[in-house]
CSV table of C-alpha atoms in Angstrom, one decimal:
chain,number,residue,atom,x,y,z
A,1,MET,CA,15.7,-0.3,24.4
A,2,ALA,CA,12.6,0.8,25.4
A,3,ALA,CA,11.0,4.4,24.4
A,4,ASP,CA,11.8,7.3,26.3
A,5,SER,CA,9.0,8.1,28.6
A,6,SER,CA,7.8,11.5,27.2
A,7,SER,CA,6.7,9.3,24.0
A,8,THR,CA,4.3,7.7,25.3
A,9,LEU,CA,0.4,8.9,25.8
A,10,PRO,CA,0.4,12.4,27.7
A,11,ALA,CA,0.2,12.4,31.6
A,12,ALA,CA,-0.7,8.2,31.2
A,13,SER,CA,2.4,7.7,34.0
A,14,GLY,CA,0.7,10.5,36.3
A,15,ALA,CA,-0.7,9.0,39.6
A,16,ASP,CA,-3.2,11.8,40.2
A,17,TYR,CA,-4.5,11.5,36.2
A,18,ALA,CA,-4.6,8.4,36.6
A,19,ASP,CA,-6.6,8.0,39.0
A,20,THR,CA,-8.5,10.6,38.2
A,21,SER,CA,-9.1,8.9,34.7
A,22,SER,CA,-10.5,5.7,36.7
A,23,ALA,CA,-12.5,7.2,38.7
A,24,ALA,CA,-14.5,9.0,35.3
A,25,TYR,CA,-14.9,5.7,33.3
A,26,ARG,CA,-16.1,3.5,37.1
A,27,ALA,CA,-18.9,6.2,37.3
A,28,ALA,CA,-19.6,6.0,33.0
A,29,LEU,CA,-19.7,2.5,32.5
A,30,GLN,CA,-21.8,2.0,36.2
A,31,VAL,CA,-24.1,4.8,34.0
A,32,ILE,CA,-24.2,2.6,30.7
A,33,GLU,CA,-24.4,-0.8,32.8
A,34,SER,CA,-27.6,0.6,34.3
A,35,VAL,CA,-29.4,0.9,30.9
A,36,GLU,CA,-27.3,-1.6,28.8
A,37,PRO,CA,-25.3,-4.0,30.7
A,38,ARG,CA,-23.8,-6.0,27.7
A,39,VAL,CA,-22.9,-2.6,25.8
A,40,ALA,CA,-20.5,-1.9,29.5
A,41,ALA,CA,-19.6,-5.5,29.2
A,42,ALA,CA,-18.0,-5.1,25.5
A,43,THR,CA,-16.5,-1.7,26.2
A,44,ARG,CA,-14.3,-3.0,29.3
A,45,LYS,CA,-13.9,-6.6,26.6
A,46,GLU,CA,-12.5,-4.1,24.3
A,47,LEU,CA,-10.5,-2.5,26.7
A,48,ALA,CA,-8.7,-5.8,28.1
A,49,ASP,CA,-8.2,-7.0,24.4
A,50,GLN,CA,-6.2,-4.2,22.9
A,51,ARG,CA,-4.1,-4.5,26.5
A,52,ASP,CA,-3.5,-8.1,25.8
A,53,SER,CA,-2.8,-7.6,21.8
A,54,LEU,CA,0.5,-6.7,20.0
A,55,LYS,CA,-1.4,-4.2,18.0
A,56,LEU,CA,0.6,-3.1,14.4
A,57,ILE,CA,-2.1,-2.2,12.4
A,58,ALA,CA,-0.8,1.2,10.8
A,59,SER,CA,-4.2,3.2,10.5
A,60,GLU,CA,-4.8,2.6,14.6
A,61,ASN,CA,-3.5,4.2,17.8
A,62,TYR,CA,-4.3,5.2,21.0
A,63,ALA,CA,-6.0,8.1,22.4
A,64,SER,CA,-5.2,9.8,25.4
A,65,PRO,CA,-8.1,9.4,28.1
A,66,ALA,CA,-8.9,13.5,28.0
A,67,VAL,CA,-9.4,12.9,24.2
A,68,LEU,CA,-11.4,10.2,24.8
A,69,LEU,CA,-13.4,11.7,27.5
A,70,THR,CA,-13.9,14.9,25.6
A,71,MET,CA,-15.9,12.9,23.1
A,72,GLY,CA,-18.5,11.5,25.7
A,73,THR,CA,-20.0,15.1,26.2
A,74,TRP,CA,-23.4,17.1,25.8
A,75,PHE,CA,-21.4,18.4,22.6
A,76,SER,CA,-23.2,15.1,20.8
A,77,ASP,CA,-26.6,16.2,21.5
A,78,LYS,CA,-25.8,19.5,19.3
A,79,TYR,CA,-26.9,20.5,15.5
A,80,ALA,CA,-24.5,22.9,14.0
A,81,GLU,CA,-24.6,23.0,10.0
A,82,GLY,CA,-22.5,26.2,8.8
A,83,THR,CA,-19.3,27.5,9.8
A,84,VAL,CA,-18.2,29.3,12.8
A,85,GLY,CA,-20.5,32.4,13.5
A,86,HIS,CA,-23.1,31.3,10.3
A,87,ARG,CA,-25.0,28.3,11.6
A,88,PHE,CA,-28.2,27.0,10.4
A,89,TYR,CA,-29.4,26.2,14.0
A,90,ALA,CA,-29.6,29.2,17.1
A,91,GLY,CA,-27.6,27.8,20.1
A,92,CYS,CA,-24.1,27.0,18.7
A,93,GLN,CA,-22.4,29.6,20.5
A,94,ASN,CA,-20.2,26.7,22.5
A,95,VAL,CA,-20.3,24.9,19.6
A,96,ASP,CA,-18.0,27.6,17.4
A,97,THR,CA,-16.1,28.1,20.9
A,98,VAL,CA,-14.3,24.6,20.0
A,99,GLU,CA,-15.0,24.6,16.2
A,100,ALA,CA,-12.3,27.8,16.4
A,101,LEU,CA,-9.7,26.0,19.0
A,102,ALA,CA,-9.7,23.3,16.9
A,103,ALA,CA,-9.2,24.9,13.5
A,104,GLU,CA,-6.8,27.4,15.5
A,105,HIS,CA,-4.7,24.6,16.7
A,106,ALA,CA,-4.3,22.7,13.6
A,107,ARG,CA,-3.6,26.0,11.6
A,108,GLU,CA,-0.3,26.6,14.0
A,109,LEU,CA,0.9,22.9,14.3
A,110,PHE,CA,1.0,22.1,10.6
A,111,ASP,CA,1.5,26.2,9.7
A,112,ALA,CA,-1.3,26.1,7.3
A,113,PRO,CA,-3.3,29.2,6.4
A,114,TYR,CA,-6.5,27.5,6.6
A,115,ALA,CA,-8.4,24.6,8.5
A,116,TYR,CA,-11.1,23.3,8.4
A,117,VAL,CA,-11.9,20.1,11.2
A,118,GLN,CA,-15.8,18.9,10.0
A,119,PRO,CA,-15.2,16.0,8.1
A,120,HIS,CA,-16.3,12.9,10.0
A,121,SER,CA,-13.6,10.7,8.5
A,122,GLY,CA,-10.9,10.7,5.9
A,123,ILE,CA,-12.6,9.5,3.5
A,124,ASP,CA,-15.6,12.6,4.0
A,125,ALA,CA,-12.4,15.1,3.8
A,126,ASN,CA,-11.3,13.8,0.4
A,127,LEU,CA,-15.0,14.2,-0.9
A,128,VAL,CA,-14.8,17.7,0.5
A,129,ALA,CA,-11.5,18.6,-1.0
A,130,PHE,CA,-12.6,17.0,-4.4
A,131,TRP,CA,-15.8,19.4,-4.8
A,132,ALA,CA,-13.9,22.2,-3.3
A,133,ILE,CA,-11.4,21.9,-6.0
A,134,LEU,CA,-14.2,21.5,-8.6
A,135,ALA,CA,-16.2,24.6,-7.4
A,136,THR,CA,-13.3,26.6,-7.7
A,137,ARG,CA,-11.3,25.3,-10.7
A,138,VAL,CA,-14.4,24.5,-12.8
A,139,GLU,CA,-17.6,25.7,-11.0
A,140,ALA,CA,-16.7,29.5,-10.6
A,141,PRO,CA,-15.0,30.3,-13.8
A,142,GLU,CA,-18.3,28.2,-15.9
A,143,LEU,CA,-20.5,30.7,-13.5
A,144,ALA,CA,-18.4,33.7,-14.2
A,145,ASN,CA,-18.4,32.4,-18.6
A,146,PHE,CA,-22.5,32.2,-18.2
A,147,GLY,CA,-22.8,35.4,-16.4
A,148,ALA,CA,-24.2,34.0,-13.0
A,149,LYS,CA,-23.4,34.8,-9.5
A,150,HIS,CA,-24.9,31.0,-8.2
A,151,VAL,CA,-25.8,28.1,-10.1
A,152,ASN,CA,-29.3,28.7,-9.5
A,153,ASP,CA,-29.4,31.7,-11.5
A,154,LEU,CA,-29.0,29.2,-14.2
A,155,SER,CA,-31.0,28.3,-17.0
A,156,GLU,CA,-31.9,24.5,-17.3
A,157,ALA,CA,-29.3,24.3,-20.8
A,158,ASP,CA,-26.6,26.0,-18.9
A,159,TRP,CA,-27.0,23.8,-15.5
A,160,GLU,CA,-26.7,20.8,-17.6
A,161,THR,CA,-23.5,22.0,-19.2
A,162,LEU,CA,-22.1,22.9,-16.0
A,163,ARG,CA,-23.0,19.2,-14.7
A,164,ASN,CA,-21.2,17.7,-17.2
A,165,LYS,CA,-18.3,19.5,-17.0
A,166,LEU,CA,-18.0,18.9,-13.5
A,167,GLY,CA,-18.7,15.2,-13.9
A,168,ASN,CA,-15.6,15.1,-16.8
A,169,GLN,CA,-12.8,15.9,-15.0
A,170,ARG,CA,-9.4,13.6,-14.5
A,171,LEU,CA,-8.0,12.5,-11.7
A,172,LEU,CA,-4.4,10.8,-11.5
A,173,GLY,CA,-3.5,9.3,-8.0
A,174,MET,CA,-1.3,6.2,-6.6
A,175,SER,CA,-3.0,2.7,-7.5
A,176,LEU,CA,-4.0,0.3,-4.7
A,177,ASP,CA,-1.8,-2.1,-5.3
A,178,ALA,CA,1.1,0.6,-4.9
A,179,GLY,CA,0.0,1.8,-1.7
A,180,GLY,CA,-2.4,4.1,-2.7
A,181,HIS,CA,-5.8,4.5,-1.2
A,182,LEU,CA,-9.2,3.5,-2.1
A,183,THR,CA,-10.3,7.3,-2.7
A,184,HIS,CA,-7.5,8.0,-4.8
A,185,GLY,CA,-9.4,7.2,-7.8
A,186,PHE,CA,-10.1,2.9,-7.0
A,187,ARG,CA,-13.1,2.2,-9.7
A,188,PRO,CA,-15.1,1.0,-7.1
A,189,ASN,CA,-15.0,4.1,-4.7
A,190,ILE,CA,-16.8,7.1,-5.5
A,191,SER,CA,-13.5,8.8,-6.4
A,192,GLY,CA,-13.1,6.1,-9.2
A,193,LYS,CA,-16.6,7.0,-10.1
A,194,MET,CA,-17.0,10.7,-9.9
A,195,PHE,CA,-13.6,11.2,-12.0
A,196,HIS,CA,-12.3,9.9,-15.3
A,197,GLN,CA,-9.7,8.7,-13.3
A,198,ARG,CA,-6.0,7.5,-14.4
A,199,SER,CA,-3.0,5.6,-12.2
A,200,TYR,CA,0.2,6.1,-11.3
A,201,GLY,CA,2.8,2.7,-9.5
A,202,THR,CA,6.1,2.2,-8.3
A,203,ASN,CA,9.1,1.3,-9.9
A,204,PRO,CA,8.7,-2.7,-11.1
A,205,GLU,CA,12.0,-3.2,-9.4
A,206,THR,CA,12.4,-1.2,-6.7
A,207,GLY,CA,8.9,-0.3,-5.4
A,208,PHE,CA,9.8,3.4,-5.2
A,209,LEU,CA,7.8,5.8,-6.5
A,210,ASP,CA,9.3,7.1,-9.9
A,211,TYR,CA,8.7,11.0,-10.4
A,212,ASP,CA,10.1,10.9,-13.5
A,213,ALA,CA,7.1,8.2,-15.1
A,214,VAL,CA,4.4,10.1,-12.6
A,215,ALA,CA,5.3,13.6,-14.9
A,216,ALA,CA,5.4,11.2,-17.9
A,217,ALA,CA,1.8,10.0,-17.0
A,218,ALA,CA,0.7,13.7,-16.0
A,219,ARG,CA,1.5,15.4,-19.2
A,220,GLU,CA,0.1,12.2,-21.2
A,221,PHE,CA,-3.3,12.7,-19.4
A,222,LYS,CA,-3.5,16.2,-18.3
A,223,PRO,CA,-5.6,16.0,-14.7
A,224,LEU,CA,-7.2,18.2,-13.3
A,225,ILE,CA,-6.1,17.1,-10.0
A,226,LEU,CA,-3.3,15.3,-9.3
A,227,VAL,CA,-3.7,13.1,-5.9
A,228,ALA,CA,-0.7,12.5,-3.6
A,229,GLY,CA,-0.1,10.7,0.0
A,230,TYR,CA,-0.6,6.9,0.5
A,231,SER,CA,-1.8,4.0,2.8
A,232,ALA,CA,0.7,1.4,2.0
A,233,TYR,CA,3.7,3.1,0.9
A,234,PRO,CA,7.0,2.6,3.5
A,235,ARG,CA,8.7,5.3,1.8
A,236,ARG,CA,8.8,9.1,2.2
A,237,VAL,CA,7.4,11.5,-0.7
A,238,ASN,CA,9.1,14.4,-1.8
A,239,PHE,CA,6.3,16.8,-2.3
A,240,ALA,CA,8.2,20.0,-4.0
A,241,LYS,CA,8.4,17.4,-7.0
A,242,MET,CA,4.9,15.8,-7.1
A,243,ARG,CA,3.9,20.3,-6.8
A,244,GLU,CA,6.3,21.0,-10.1
A,245,ILE,CA,4.9,18.2,-11.8
A,246,ALA,CA,1.1,19.6,-10.8
A,247,ASP,CA,2.2,23.2,-11.8
A,248,GLU,CA,3.7,21.6,-15.2
A,249,VAL,CA,0.0,20.7,-16.3
A,250,GLY,CA,-2.0,22.6,-14.6
A,251,ALA,CA,-3.0,20.7,-12.2
A,252,THR,CA,-4.3,20.8,-8.8
A,253,LEU,CA,-1.7,19.0,-6.0
A,254,MET,CA,-4.1,17.1,-3.2
A,255,VAL,CA,-2.1,15.4,-0.6
A,256,ASP,CA,-3.7,12.8,1.3
A,257,MET,CA,-1.8,12.4,4.5
A,258,ALA,CA,-4.0,10.5,6.7
A,259,HIS,CA,-1.2,8.3,7.7
A,260,PHE,CA,1.4,10.2,8.0
A,261,ALA,CA,0.1,13.6,9.6
A,262,GLY,CA,1.7,12.7,13.1
A,263,LEU,CA,4.9,12.5,11.7
A,264,VAL,CA,4.1,15.7,9.9
A,265,ALA,CA,2.9,17.1,13.3
A,266,GLY,CA,6.1,16.1,14.9
A,267,LYS,CA,8.7,17.1,12.8
A,268,VAL,CA,9.6,13.8,11.4
A,269,PHE,CA,8.9,15.1,7.7
A,270,THR,CA,10.3,18.3,7.1
A,271,GLY,CA,10.9,20.8,3.9
A,272,ASP,CA,10.1,18.7,1.0
A,273,GLU,CA,8.8,15.8,2.6
A,274,ASN,CA,6.0,17.9,4.6
A,275,PRO,CA,3.2,18.5,1.9
A,276,VAL,CA,1.7,21.6,3.6
A,277,PRO,CA,3.7,24.0,2.1
A,278,HIS,CA,3.2,21.9,-1.2
A,279,ALA,CA,0.1,21.0,-2.0
A,280,HIS,CA,-2.7,23.5,-2.6
A,281,VAL,CA,-5.1,21.1,-0.6
A,282,THR,CA,-3.9,18.7,2.2
A,283,THR,CA,-6.2,16.0,3.6
A,284,THR,CA,-5.9,13.9,6.8
A,285,THR,CA,-7.5,11.8,9.5
A,286,THR,CA,-7.1,13.1,13.1
A,287,HIS,CA,-6.7,9.4,14.7
A,288,LYS,CA,-3.8,6.9,13.0
A,289,SER,CA,-0.8,8.4,13.9
A,290,LEU,CA,-2.2,12.0,14.9
A,291,ARG,CA,-3.4,9.8,18.0
A,292,GLY,CA,-6.5,12.0,17.9
A,293,PRO,CA,-10.4,11.4,18.2
A,294,ARG,CA,-11.8,9.4,14.7
A,295,GLY,CA,-12.5,12.0,12.4
A,296,GLY,CA,-10.4,14.5,9.7
A,297,MET,CA,-9.6,17.8,8.6
A,298,VAL,CA,-8.8,19.7,5.2
A,299,LEU,CA,-6.0,22.2,5.2
A,300,ALA,CA,-6.2,24.7,2.5
A,301,THR,CA,-4.1,27.7,0.5
A,302,GLU,CA,-6.7,31.1,0.2
A,303,GLU,CA,-7.6,30.2,-3.1
A,304,PHE,CA,-9.6,27.5,-2.1
A,305,ALA,CA,-10.9,28.4,1.5
A,306,PRO,CA,-13.8,29.3,0.3
A,307,ALA,CA,-15.4,26.4,-0.9
A,308,VAL,CA,-13.5,24.0,1.6
A,309,ASP,CA,-15.6,26.2,3.9
A,310,LYS,CA,-18.8,25.0,2.0
A,311,GLY,CA,-18.1,21.2,3.4
A,312,CYS,CA,-21.5,21.5,5.1
A,313,PRO,CA,-23.8,21.1,3.3
A,314,MET,CA,-22.0,20.8,0.1
A,315,VAL,CA,-21.4,17.0,1.1
A,316,LEU,CA,-21.2,16.6,5.2
A,317,GLY,CA,-24.4,16.6,7.3
A,318,GLY,CA,-24.1,18.0,10.8
A,319,PRO,CA,-21.1,18.0,11.8
A,320,LEU,CA,-19.9,15.9,14.8
A,321,SER,CA,-19.2,18.5,17.9
A,322,HIS,CA,-18.3,16.6,20.5
A,323,VAL,CA,-15.9,14.8,17.8
A,324,MET,CA,-14.4,18.7,16.9
A,325,ALA,CA,-14.1,19.1,20.5
A,326,ALA,CA,-12.0,15.8,20.5
A,327,LYS,CA,-9.7,17.3,17.9
A,328,ALA,CA,-9.7,20.6,19.5
A,329,VAL,CA,-7.9,18.7,22.8
A,330,ALA,CA,-5.7,16.1,20.7
A,331,LEU,CA,-4.4,18.9,18.5
A,332,ALA,CA,-3.4,20.5,21.4
A,333,GLU,CA,-1.6,17.6,22.8
A,334,ALA,CA,0.4,17.7,19.5
A,335,ARG,CA,1.2,21.0,20.2
A,336,GLN,CA,3.6,20.3,22.9
A,337,PRO,CA,7.0,19.4,22.8
A,338,ALA,CA,6.7,15.4,24.1
A,339,PHE,CA,4.7,14.7,20.9
A,340,GLN,CA,7.7,15.7,18.8
A,341,ALA,CA,9.7,13.0,20.9
A,342,TYR,CA,6.7,10.3,20.4
A,343,ALA,CA,6.7,11.4,16.3
A,344,GLN,CA,10.6,10.5,16.0
A,345,GLN,CA,10.5,7.2,17.9
A,346,VAL,CA,7.1,6.3,15.9
A,347,ALA,CA,9.8,6.3,12.6
A,348,ASP,CA,12.7,4.8,14.6
A,349,ASN,CA,10.9,2.0,16.0
A,350,ALA,CA,9.7,1.5,12.1
A,351,GLN,CA,13.3,0.8,11.1
A,352,ALA,CA,14.2,-1.0,13.9
A,353,LEU,CA,11.1,-3.7,13.0
A,354,ALA,CA,12.2,-3.1,9.1
A,355,ASP,CA,15.5,-4.5,10.3
A,356,GLY,CA,14.1,-6.8,12.3
A,357,PHE,CA,12.9,-8.4,9.5
A,358,VAL,CA,16.0,-8.3,7.2
A,359,LYS,CA,18.5,-9.7,9.0
A,360,ARG,CA,15.8,-12.6,9.9
A,361,ASP,CA,15.5,-13.1,5.5
A,362,ALA,CA,11.4,-12.2,5.5
A,363,GLY,CA,10.9,-10.0,2.5
A,364,LEU,CA,9.9,-6.5,2.9
A,365,VAL,CA,8.2,-4.4,-0.3
A,366,THR,CA,11.5,-1.7,-1.4
A,367,GLY,CA,13.5,-3.7,1.1
A,368,GLY,CA,12.7,-1.4,4.0
A,369,THR,CA,11.1,1.8,5.4
A,370,ASP,CA,11.6,5.7,6.1
A,371,ASN,CA,8.4,5.8,7.6
A,372,HIS,CA,5.9,4.6,9.7
A,373,ILE,CA,5.1,1.6,8.1
A,374,VAL,CA,6.6,-2.0,7.0
A,375,LEU,CA,5.5,-4.1,4.4
A,376,LEU,CA,5.7,-7.9,4.9
A,377,ASP,CA,5.8,-9.4,1.4
A,378,VAL,CA,4.4,-13.4,3.2
A,379,ARG,CA,4.9,-14.9,-0.2
A,380,SER,CA,8.7,-16.0,1.6
A,381,PHE,CA,6.8,-17.9,4.2
A,382,GLY,CA,4.3,-19.5,1.1
A,383,LEU,CA,1.3,-17.8,2.2
A,384,THR,CA,-1.2,-15.1,1.6
A,385,GLY,CA,-1.8,-12.2,3.2
A,386,ARG,CA,-5.2,-13.3,4.3
A,387,GLN,CA,-3.6,-16.5,5.6
A,388,ALA,CA,-0.8,-14.8,7.4
A,389,GLU,CA,-3.4,-12.5,8.9
A,390,SER,CA,-5.4,-15.0,10.3
A,391,ALA,CA,-2.4,-17.0,12.1
A,392,LEU,CA,-1.0,-13.8,13.2
A,393,LEU,CA,-4.0,-13.1,15.3
A,394,ASP,CA,-4.5,-17.2,16.7
A,395,ALA,CA,-1.0,-15.4,18.4
A,396,GLY,CA,-2.4,-12.0,20.0
A,397,VAL,CA,-0.3,-10.1,16.8
A,398,VAL,CA,-3.4,-7.4,15.7
A,399,THR,CA,-2.4,-6.9,11.7
A,400,ASN,CA,-4.1,-6.4,8.4
A,401,ARG,CA,-3.7,-8.0,5.4
A,402,ASN,CA,-1.9,-5.5,2.2
A,403,SER,CA,-2.1,-5.7,-1.3
A,404,ILE,CA,1.8,-5.4,-2.5
A,405,PRO,CA,3.2,-4.0,-5.9
A,406,ALA,CA,1.4,-6.1,-9.0
A,407,ASP,CA,-0.1,-8.7,-6.2
A,408,PRO,CA,-1.0,-11.9,-7.9
A,409,ASN,CA,-3.3,-12.3,-4.8
A,410,GLY,CA,-5.9,-9.5,-5.9
A,411,ALA,CA,-6.8,-7.0,-3.2
A,412,TRP,CA,-9.4,-9.7,-1.1
A,413,TYR,CA,-6.3,-12.4,-0.2
A,414,THR,CA,-3.4,-10.4,-0.9
A,415,SER,CA,0.3,-11.2,-0.8
A,416,GLY,CA,1.1,-8.4,2.0
A,417,ILE,CA,0.8,-8.1,5.9
A,418,ARG,CA,0.7,-3.6,6.6
A,419,LEU,CA,2.6,-3.3,10.1
A,420,GLY,CA,2.7,0.1,11.5
A,421,THR,CA,4.5,1.7,14.5
A,422,PRO,CA,2.2,3.9,16.1
A,423,ALA,CA,0.1,2.4,18.6
A,424,LEU,CA,2.9,0.3,20.5
A,425,THR,CA,5.3,3.7,20.1
A,426,SER,CA,2.2,5.2,22.7
A,427,ARG,CA,2.6,2.2,24.6
A,428,GLY,CA,6.3,3.1,25.2
A,429,PHE,CA,8.0,0.1,22.9
A,430,GLY,CA,11.6,0.9,21.9
A,431,ALA,CA,13.8,-0.3,19.7
A,432,ASP,CA,14.6,-3.8,21.3
A,433,ASP,CA,11.1,-3.9,21.5
A,434,PHE,CA,10.1,-4.2,17.8
A,435,ASP,CA,13.4,-6.1,17.3
A,436,ARG,CA,11.4,-9.0,19.4
A,437,VAL,CA,8.1,-8.1,17.6
A,438,ALA,CA,9.7,-9.0,14.5
A,439,GLU,CA,11.3,-12.2,15.9
A,440,LEU,CA,7.9,-13.0,16.9
A,441,ILE,CA,6.3,-12.7,14.2
A,442,VAL,CA,8.5,-14.3,12.0
A,443,GLU,CA,8.2,-17.3,14.3
A,444,VAL,CA,4.8,-17.1,13.9
A,445,LEU,CA,5.0,-17.5,10.3
A,446,SER,CA,7.2,-19.8,9.6
A,447,ASN,CA,5.2,-22.2,11.4
A,448,THR,CA,2.2,-21.4,9.3
A,449,GLN,CA,1.1,-23.9,6.5
A,450,PRO,CA,-1.9,-23.6,3.7
A,451,GLU,CA,-4.0,-26.1,3.8
A,452,GLY,CA,-4.5,-27.8,0.6
A,453,SER,CA,-4.8,-25.0,-2.4
A,454,SER,CA,-7.1,-22.7,0.0
A,455,LYS,CA,-5.9,-18.8,-0.3
A,456,ALA,CA,-7.5,-18.4,3.0
A,457,LYS,CA,-7.4,-22.1,4.9
A,458,TYR,CA,-4.3,-22.6,7.1
A,459,LYS,CA,-2.4,-24.5,9.7
A,460,LEU,CA,-0.4,-22.8,12.7
A,461,ALA,CA,1.9,-25.3,14.5
A,462,ASP,CA,1.1,-26.3,17.6
A,463,GLY,CA,2.2,-24.8,20.8
A,464,THR,CA,3.4,-21.6,18.4
A,465,ALA,CA,0.0,-19.6,19.3
A,466,ASP,CA,1.1,-20.1,22.9
A,467,ARG,CA,4.5,-19.4,22.8
A,468,VAL,CA,4.1,-16.0,21.3
A,469,HIS,CA,1.2,-15.2,23.5
A,470,ALA,CA,3.5,-15.8,26.4
A,471,ALA,CA,6.3,-13.8,24.6
A,472,SER,CA,3.9,-11.1,23.6
A,473,ALA,CA,2.9,-10.9,27.8
A,474,GLU,CA,6.0,-10.1,28.5
A,475,LEU,CA,6.5,-7.1,25.8
A,476,LEU,CA,2.7,-5.9,27.0
A,477,ASP,CA,3.6,-5.8,30.5
A,478,ALA,CA,6.3,-3.9,30.2
A,479,ASN,CA,4.7,-1.2,28.4
A,480,PRO,CA,1.5,-1.3,30.0
A,481,LEU,CA,-1.8,0.7,28.3
A,482,TYR,CA,-3.1,3.2,30.4
A,483,PRO,CA,-1.2,2.6,33.4
A,484,GLY,CA,-2.9,3.4,36.4
A,485,LEU,CA,-6.7,3.4,34.8
A,486,THR,CA,-8.5,0.7,36.0
A,487,LEU,CA,-12.2,0.0,35.5
């Protein structure tokens, strides 16, 4: 069963739209080719490769031609440090317009009091959030204690005291192997260096979040910031419970919804599963399931808005005005009713993919999914994640290896493969298509053997890659990427 056409890329099937987009891209590539033909060739090849691959990387998607074209404009040439109406450079009136539009769409889409659309990435968004929380919860009270209005008014001794307090706060976040992100306190990441950090995991028997265990860790550790959200956890989170835990210990609840923002925007996650009403600060990327340009965004309550608004120059350099313009276009698309159909199809397709693995006896972390992520435990095939990822790529299936809870192979080789449904759903794949995808993945992994004791080397049985490529081509041809777009 194919997905409803309303869940595909916006206006992608309209003949006039496709013709106009084709003309725009052909003209752009001709201009690029006149300067550096190798870049133009690589750009054409990238489109061809994406059209010919089963893209299952959970953090990737396809943006609409309108979003992509918005990034290639004169906004790229502007410096615009500061905020709307308060820039450190002249001539930013048009940047003010697109930034204000993007923030307006974000507030309306997520029903948020405040939105900051300048972050260049999800990591930047998290850094802005961390420092905004530190500025609000630590710096501002300390300045009041010192009788100062600004850090520049402090004596050297007072500044040293403040700096020590800012750099000695506690953060409790989800561990990397349980499905958290690098920026949730992973020690090699800056988040693990700037905070006194501790992690919470998942139930070792079920793989599910154990809220009682999180609460116990919070009571014992007493963090300033409790981070919720995930990059490889295949289940929904009760953010009302996470807020209760944060409130009990006096922590600020920060939610990183970079992966599932599209499911929030599309009203698949509502009530206690929608983080925005419960979190003090919510961060996200604007690509992934939200289907916009690569970038970040911060939503916040009024309490934290003034500090978040100082993201540039506090953490960020000059905002990318052309990307903010593209965010405005993507967020406008996400406010259309068709996006809700898309988001629901993403979740339905993930369920179909998980069911396809279960009935073929492939091991899944938590035994299934109820979001857009399926985490496959490839130890049942006798493989590492590194071997599985490489063998699948040979067969035209693009995935990424990922740690699983208590992973015996560590974060480099891993024991898991993370799969996501947003990108292929944008092409029009439906539940039956994803069941077939599960079948093809199992065929590849069942025909892959490790070579010796290596965790990286493998042998794919002769003919497997060709068979899977041919079967994939049938699915891809039935669900073309940017139909009608010709270069």
